[in-house]
PDB file of C-alpha atoms in Angstrom:
ATOM      1  CA  MET A 130     -40.328  28.525  68.844  1.00 87.00           C
ATOM      2  CA  ALA A 131     -42.245  27.465  65.362  1.00 93.00           C
ATOM      3  CA  GLU A 132     -39.607  28.864  62.540  1.00 96.00           C
ATOM      4  CA  TYR A 133     -40.483  29.535  58.825  1.00 96.00           C
ATOM      5  CA  LYS A 134     -37.820  29.193  55.777  1.00 98.00           C
ATOM      6  CA  SER A 135     -38.316  30.356  52.508  1.00 97.00           C
ATOM      7  CA  GLU A 136     -36.052  29.250  50.110  1.00 96.00           C
ATOM      8  CA  VAL A 137     -32.680  30.593  48.788  1.00 97.00           C
ATOM      9  CA  LYS A 138     -33.531  32.698  45.659  1.00 96.00           C
ATOM     10  CA  LYS A 139     -30.631  34.549  43.729  1.00 96.00           C
ATOM     11  CA  ILE A 140     -30.558  38.549  42.961  1.00 96.00           C
ATOM     12  CA  ALA A 141     -29.661  39.774  40.088  1.00 95.00           C
ATOM     13  CA  TYR A 142     -27.502  42.471  41.513  1.00 96.00           C
ATOM     14  CA  PRO A 143     -24.416  42.188  44.198  1.00 96.00           C
ATOM     15  CA  GLN A 144     -24.570  42.414  47.921  1.00 96.00           C
ATOM     16  CA  GLU A 145     -24.179  45.414  48.641  1.00 95.00           C
ATOM     17  CA  ARG A 146     -27.075  46.611  46.658  1.00 95.00           C
ATOM     18  CA  VAL A 147     -29.201  44.523  47.405  1.00 96.00           C
ATOM     19  CA  TYR A 148     -28.554  45.831  51.406  1.00 97.00           C
ATOM     20  CA  ALA A 149     -28.376  49.447  50.459  1.00 95.00           C
ATOM     21  CA  LYS A 150     -32.764  48.845  49.575  1.00 93.00           C
ATOM     22  CA  LEU A 151     -33.676  47.088  52.253  1.00 94.00           C
ATOM     23  CA  SER A 152     -31.817  48.942  54.854  1.00 96.00           C
ATOM     24  CA  ASP A 153     -33.880  52.028  54.519  1.00 95.00           C
ATOM     25  CA  LEU A 154     -37.824  51.334  54.204  1.00 93.00           C
ATOM     26  CA  ASN A 155     -38.482  54.196  51.633  1.00 91.00           C
ATOM     27  CA  SER A 156     -36.877  52.087  49.189  1.00 86.00           C
ATOM     28  CA  LEU A 157     -39.602  49.684  49.414  1.00 81.00           C
ATOM     29  CA  ALA A 158     -42.287  52.381  48.563  1.00 81.00           C
ATOM     30  CA  VAL A 159     -41.837  51.581  44.633  1.00 78.00           C
ATOM     31  CA  ILE A 160     -43.413  48.295  45.254  1.00 77.00           C
ATOM     32  CA  GLN A 161     -45.830  49.843  45.355  1.00 79.00           C
ATOM     33  CA  GLN A 162     -45.615  51.399  41.612  1.00 75.00           C
ATOM     34  CA  ALA A 163     -44.589  47.606  40.773  1.00 74.00           C
ATOM     35  CA  VAL A 164     -48.337  46.067  41.720  1.00 75.00           C
ATOM     36  CA  ASP A 165     -50.064  47.626  38.284  1.00 76.00           C
ATOM     37  CA  ASN A 166     -46.707  47.140  36.285  1.00 79.00           C
ATOM     38  CA  PRO A 167     -47.809  43.574  33.915  1.00 81.00           C
ATOM     39  CA  GLU A 168     -44.974  43.019  33.125  1.00 80.00           C
ATOM     40  CA  ILE A 169     -43.869  42.674  37.000  1.00 73.00           C
ATOM     41  CA  GLN A 170     -46.370  41.114  37.587  1.00 73.00           C
ATOM     42  CA  GLN A 171     -46.167  38.637  35.166  1.00 76.00           C
ATOM     43  CA  ARG A 172     -43.028  37.587  36.478  1.00 72.00           C
ATOM     44  CA  ILE A 173     -44.036  37.178  40.347  1.00 69.00           C
ATOM     45  CA  SER A 174     -46.605  34.668  38.788  1.00 71.00           C
ATOM     46  CA  GLU A 175     -44.095  32.853  37.143  1.00 74.00           C
ATOM     47  CA  GLN A 176     -41.431  32.947  39.946  1.00 68.00           C
ATOM     48  CA  ALA A 177     -44.134  31.665  41.916  1.00 68.00           C
ATOM     49  CA  GLY A 178     -45.647  29.089  39.514  1.00 68.00           C
ATOM     50  CA  ASP A 179     -48.628  27.720  41.608  1.00 71.00           C
ATOM     51  CA  LYS A 180     -47.487  27.615  45.228  1.00 68.00           C
ATOM     52  CA  VAL A 181     -49.652  31.081  44.127  1.00 70.00           C
ATOM     53  CA  SER A 182     -53.278  31.757  43.728  1.00 76.00           C
ATOM     54  CA  PRO A 183     -54.522  34.355  41.828  1.00 77.00           C
ATOM     55  CA  GLU A 184     -57.352  35.822  44.015  1.00 83.00           C
ATOM     56  CA  GLN A 185     -54.663  35.756  46.575  1.00 77.00           C
ATOM     57  CA  MET A 186     -51.649  37.660  44.394  1.00 75.00           C
ATOM     58  CA  GLU A 187     -54.888  40.117  44.444  1.00 80.00           C
ATOM     59  CA  THR A 188     -55.329  40.775  47.805  1.00 79.00           C
ATOM     60  CA  ILE A 189     -51.389  41.014  48.471  1.00 76.00           C
ATOM     61  CA  LYS A 190     -52.728  43.904  45.421  1.00 78.00           C
ATOM     62  CA  GLU A 191     -53.799  45.067  47.628  1.00 83.00           C
ATOM     63  CA  LYS A 192     -51.944  44.759  51.146  1.00 81.00           C
ATOM     64  CA  ILE A 193     -49.297  45.896  49.185  1.00 82.00           C
ATOM     65  CA  LYS A 194     -51.064  49.231  48.082  1.00 83.00           C
ATOM     66  CA  GLU A 195     -51.940  49.664  51.355  1.00 88.00           C
ATOM     67  CA  MET A 196     -49.063  49.787  53.747  1.00 90.00           C
ATOM     68  CA  GLN A 197     -46.499  52.461  54.244  1.00 93.00           C
ATOM     69  CA  PHE A 198     -43.592  53.318  54.658  1.00 92.00           C
ATOM     70  CA  GLU A 199     -40.657  54.725  56.476  1.00 95.00           C
ATOM     71  CA  ARG A 200     -37.022  54.291  57.360  1.00 96.00           C
ATOM     72  CA  ASP A 201     -37.217  51.658  59.848  1.00 97.00           C
ATOM     73  CA  SER A 202     -40.764  50.029  59.064  1.00 96.00           C
ATOM     74  CA  VAL A 203     -42.949  49.051  56.815  1.00 93.00           C
ATOM     75  CA  THR A 204     -46.767  49.064  58.058  1.00 95.00           C
ATOM     76  CA  VAL A 205     -50.472  47.809  57.319  1.00 90.00           C
ATOM     77  CA  GLY A 206     -53.595  47.993  58.491  1.00 88.00           C
ATOM     78  CA  SER A 207     -55.331  44.267  59.345  1.00 84.00           C
ATOM     79  CA  PRO A 208     -58.885  43.578  60.979  1.00 84.00           C
ATOM     80  CA  LEU A 209     -56.546  43.527  64.041  1.00 82.00           C
ATOM     81  CA  GLY A 210     -55.873  46.732  63.625  1.00 90.00           C
ATOM     82  CA  ASP A 211     -52.289  48.391  61.702  1.00 94.00           C
ATOM     83  CA  ILE A 212     -49.388  45.443  62.533  1.00 93.00           C
ATOM     84  CA  THR A 213     -45.884  47.611  62.305  1.00 96.00           C
ATOM     85  CA  LEU A 214     -42.644  45.415  60.942  1.00 93.00           C
ATOM     86  CA  ARG A 215     -39.551  47.354  62.097  1.00 97.00           C
ATOM     87  CA  ILE A 216     -36.181  47.231  62.362  1.00 98.00           C
ATOM     88  CA  ILE A 217     -35.437  46.631  64.943  1.00 98.00           C
ATOM     89  CA  GLU A 218     -31.222  45.435  63.867  1.00 98.00           C
ATOM     90  CA  ARG A 219     -28.908  45.752  59.936  1.00 97.00           C
ATOM     91  CA  GLU A 220     -25.765  44.226  59.970  1.00 97.00           C
ATOM     92  CA  GLU A 221     -24.229  45.480  56.990  1.00 96.00           C
ATOM     93  CA  PRO A 222     -23.951  44.002  54.675  1.00 96.00           C
ATOM     94  CA  LYS A 223     -25.647  40.533  55.926  1.00 96.00           C
ATOM     95  CA  THR A 224     -28.597  40.833  57.572  1.00 98.00           C
ATOM     96  CA  ILE A 225     -31.428  42.846  58.673  1.00 98.00           C
ATOM     97  CA  LYS A 226     -33.197  41.888  61.705  1.00 98.00           C
ATOM     98  CA  PHE A 227     -37.118  42.715  62.224  1.00 98.00           C
ATOM     99  CA  ALA A 228     -38.958  42.482  65.176  1.00 97.00           C
ATOM    100  CA  LEU A 229     -43.708  42.136  64.182  1.00 93.00           C
ATOM    101  CA  GLU A 230     -45.488  45.081  66.695  1.00 96.00           C
ATOM    102  CA  GLY A 231     -49.268  45.161  67.107  1.00 94.00           C
ATOM    103  CA  ALA A 232     -49.891  41.871  66.051  1.00 87.00           C
ATOM    104  CA  PRO A 233     -51.648  38.890  68.173  1.00 84.00           C
ATOM    105  CA  ILE A 234     -48.413  36.991  68.067  1.00 85.00           C
ATOM    106  CA  GLN A 235     -45.288  37.709  68.620  1.00 91.00           C
ATOM    107  CA  ALA A 236     -42.174  37.316  65.666  1.00 94.00           C
ATOM    108  CA  ASN A 237     -39.096  37.917  64.762  1.00 97.00           C
ATOM    109  CA  MET A 238     -38.088  38.275  61.071  1.00 97.00           C
ATOM    110  CA  TRP A 239     -34.146  38.458  58.632  1.00 97.00           C
ATOM    111  CA  VAL A 240     -33.392  39.127  55.596  1.00 98.00           C
ATOM    112  CA  GLN A 241     -29.797  37.196  55.378  1.00 98.00           C
ATOM    113  CA  LEU A 242     -27.313  38.264  52.257  1.00 98.00           C
ATOM    114  CA  LEU A 243     -24.483  36.542  50.910  1.00 97.00           C
ATOM    115  CA  PRO A 244     -22.646  37.091  48.032  1.00 95.00           C
ATOM    116  CA  ALA A 245     -23.134  35.020  44.948  1.00 92.00           C
ATOM    117  CA  GLY A 246     -20.590  35.825  43.199  1.00 85.00           C
ATOM    118  CA  ASP A 247     -19.629  40.069  41.580  1.00 84.00           C
ATOM    119  CA  TYR A 248     -23.144  41.225  40.145  1.00 91.00           C
ATOM    120  CA  GLU A 249     -25.474  39.079  42.132  1.00 95.00           C
ATOM    121  CA  CYS A 250     -26.321  37.292  45.757  1.00 97.00           C
ATOM    122  CA  ALA A 251     -28.226  35.226  47.421  1.00 97.00           C
ATOM    123  CA  MET A 252     -31.637  35.553  49.793  1.00 98.00           C
ATOM    124  CA  ARG A 253     -33.474  34.231  52.286  1.00 98.00           C
ATOM    125  CA  VAL A 254     -36.161  34.826  55.112  1.00 98.00           C
ATOM    126  CA  THR A 255     -36.329  33.642  57.827  1.00 98.00           C
ATOM    127  CA  LEU A 256     -39.530  34.398  60.172  1.00 96.00           C
ATOM    128  CA  LYS A 257     -39.193  32.669  64.130  1.00 97.00           C
ATOM    129  CA  ALA A 258     -42.722  33.073  66.097  1.00 94.00           C
ATOM    130  CA  GLU A 259     -43.873  32.157  69.534  1.00 92.00           C
ATOM    131  CA  LEU A 260     -47.307  29.787  68.364  1.00 91.00           C
ATOM    132  CA  ASN A 261     -48.831  27.752  70.751  1.00 88.00           C
ATOM    133  CA  PHE A 262     -49.649  24.094  69.391  1.00 88.00           C
ATOM    134  CA  PHE A 263     -53.695  24.551  68.267  1.00 88.00           C
ATOM    135  CA  VAL A 264     -52.316  28.268  66.438  1.00 84.00           C
ATOM    136  CA  LYS A 265     -49.855  26.823  64.574  1.00 88.00           C
ATOM    137  CA  GLN A 266     -51.615  24.453  62.997  1.00 88.00           C
ATOM    138  CA  MET A 267     -54.538  26.697  62.216  1.00 87.00           C
ATOM    139  CA  VAL A 268     -52.015  29.272  60.591  1.00 85.00           C
ATOM    140  CA  GLY A 269     -48.315  27.596  60.078  1.00 84.00           C
ATOM    141  CA  SER A 270     -49.121  26.384  56.731  1.00 88.00           C
ATOM    142  CA  LYS A 271     -50.047  30.408  55.544  1.00 88.00           C
ATOM    143  CA  LEU A 272     -46.886  31.792  57.502  1.00 89.00           C
ATOM    144  CA  GLN A 273     -45.232  29.079  55.206  1.00 93.00           C
ATOM    145  CA  GLN A 274     -46.779  31.182  52.226  1.00 90.00           C
ATOM    146  CA  GLY A 275     -46.507  34.246  53.663  1.00 88.00           C
ATOM    147  CA  VAL A 276     -42.198  34.159  53.915  1.00 94.00           C
ATOM    148  CA  ASP A 277     -41.941  32.766  50.259  1.00 92.00           C
ATOM    149  CA  GLY A 278     -44.310  35.124  48.697  1.00 87.00           C
ATOM    150  CA  LEU A 279     -41.492  37.645  50.533  1.00 89.00           C
ATOM    151  CA  ALA A 280     -38.202  36.469  49.621  1.00 93.00           C
ATOM    152  CA  GLN A 281     -40.444  36.158  45.701  1.00 89.00           C
ATOM    153  CA  MET A 282     -41.629  39.832  45.612  1.00 83.00           C
ATOM    154  CA  LEU A 283     -38.304  40.800  47.292  1.00 90.00           C
ATOM    155  CA  ALA A 284     -35.956  38.479  44.924  1.00 91.00           C
ATOM    156  CA  SER A 285     -38.735  40.248  42.212  1.00 84.00           C
ATOM    157  CA  ILE A 286     -37.657  43.268  43.114  1.00 82.00           C
ATOM    158  CA  PRO A 287     -35.446  45.667  40.821  1.00 83.00           C
ATOM    159  CA  TYR A 288     -32.555  47.251  43.157  1.00 87.00           C
TER     160      TYR A 288
END
């Protein structure tokens, strides 16, 4: 089992408020409108630094626009068919666990939230995936980039 962890991100909102938004995936549909906002694009680019190229950012924007949001899941199309990230467990206000469905690999992800003062929290995204040695060598760095990019995006949205 391979494990990929994002850096800890600070979010300038209380833990309970962030949890409330992330535990209902319908509320994340606002991301679709935000990706075209130049101010938000600039903030994401600044925070991502050189970890995400402009071409990668455009690909991410297009994928976000195609996403379908429901309370317990978010689905995106891929060359292999629809891939769904479904909430399988909630532990208010600190953890949201997800399972990946429809992907060629078995994976689970969770978002951990910890208080970091009265008006902010810390967040980390972790992904565990069943990968054989060869697949891990081919896609491991991409999965780490994906986890880091997701954490950055979640830290950048308004709560």
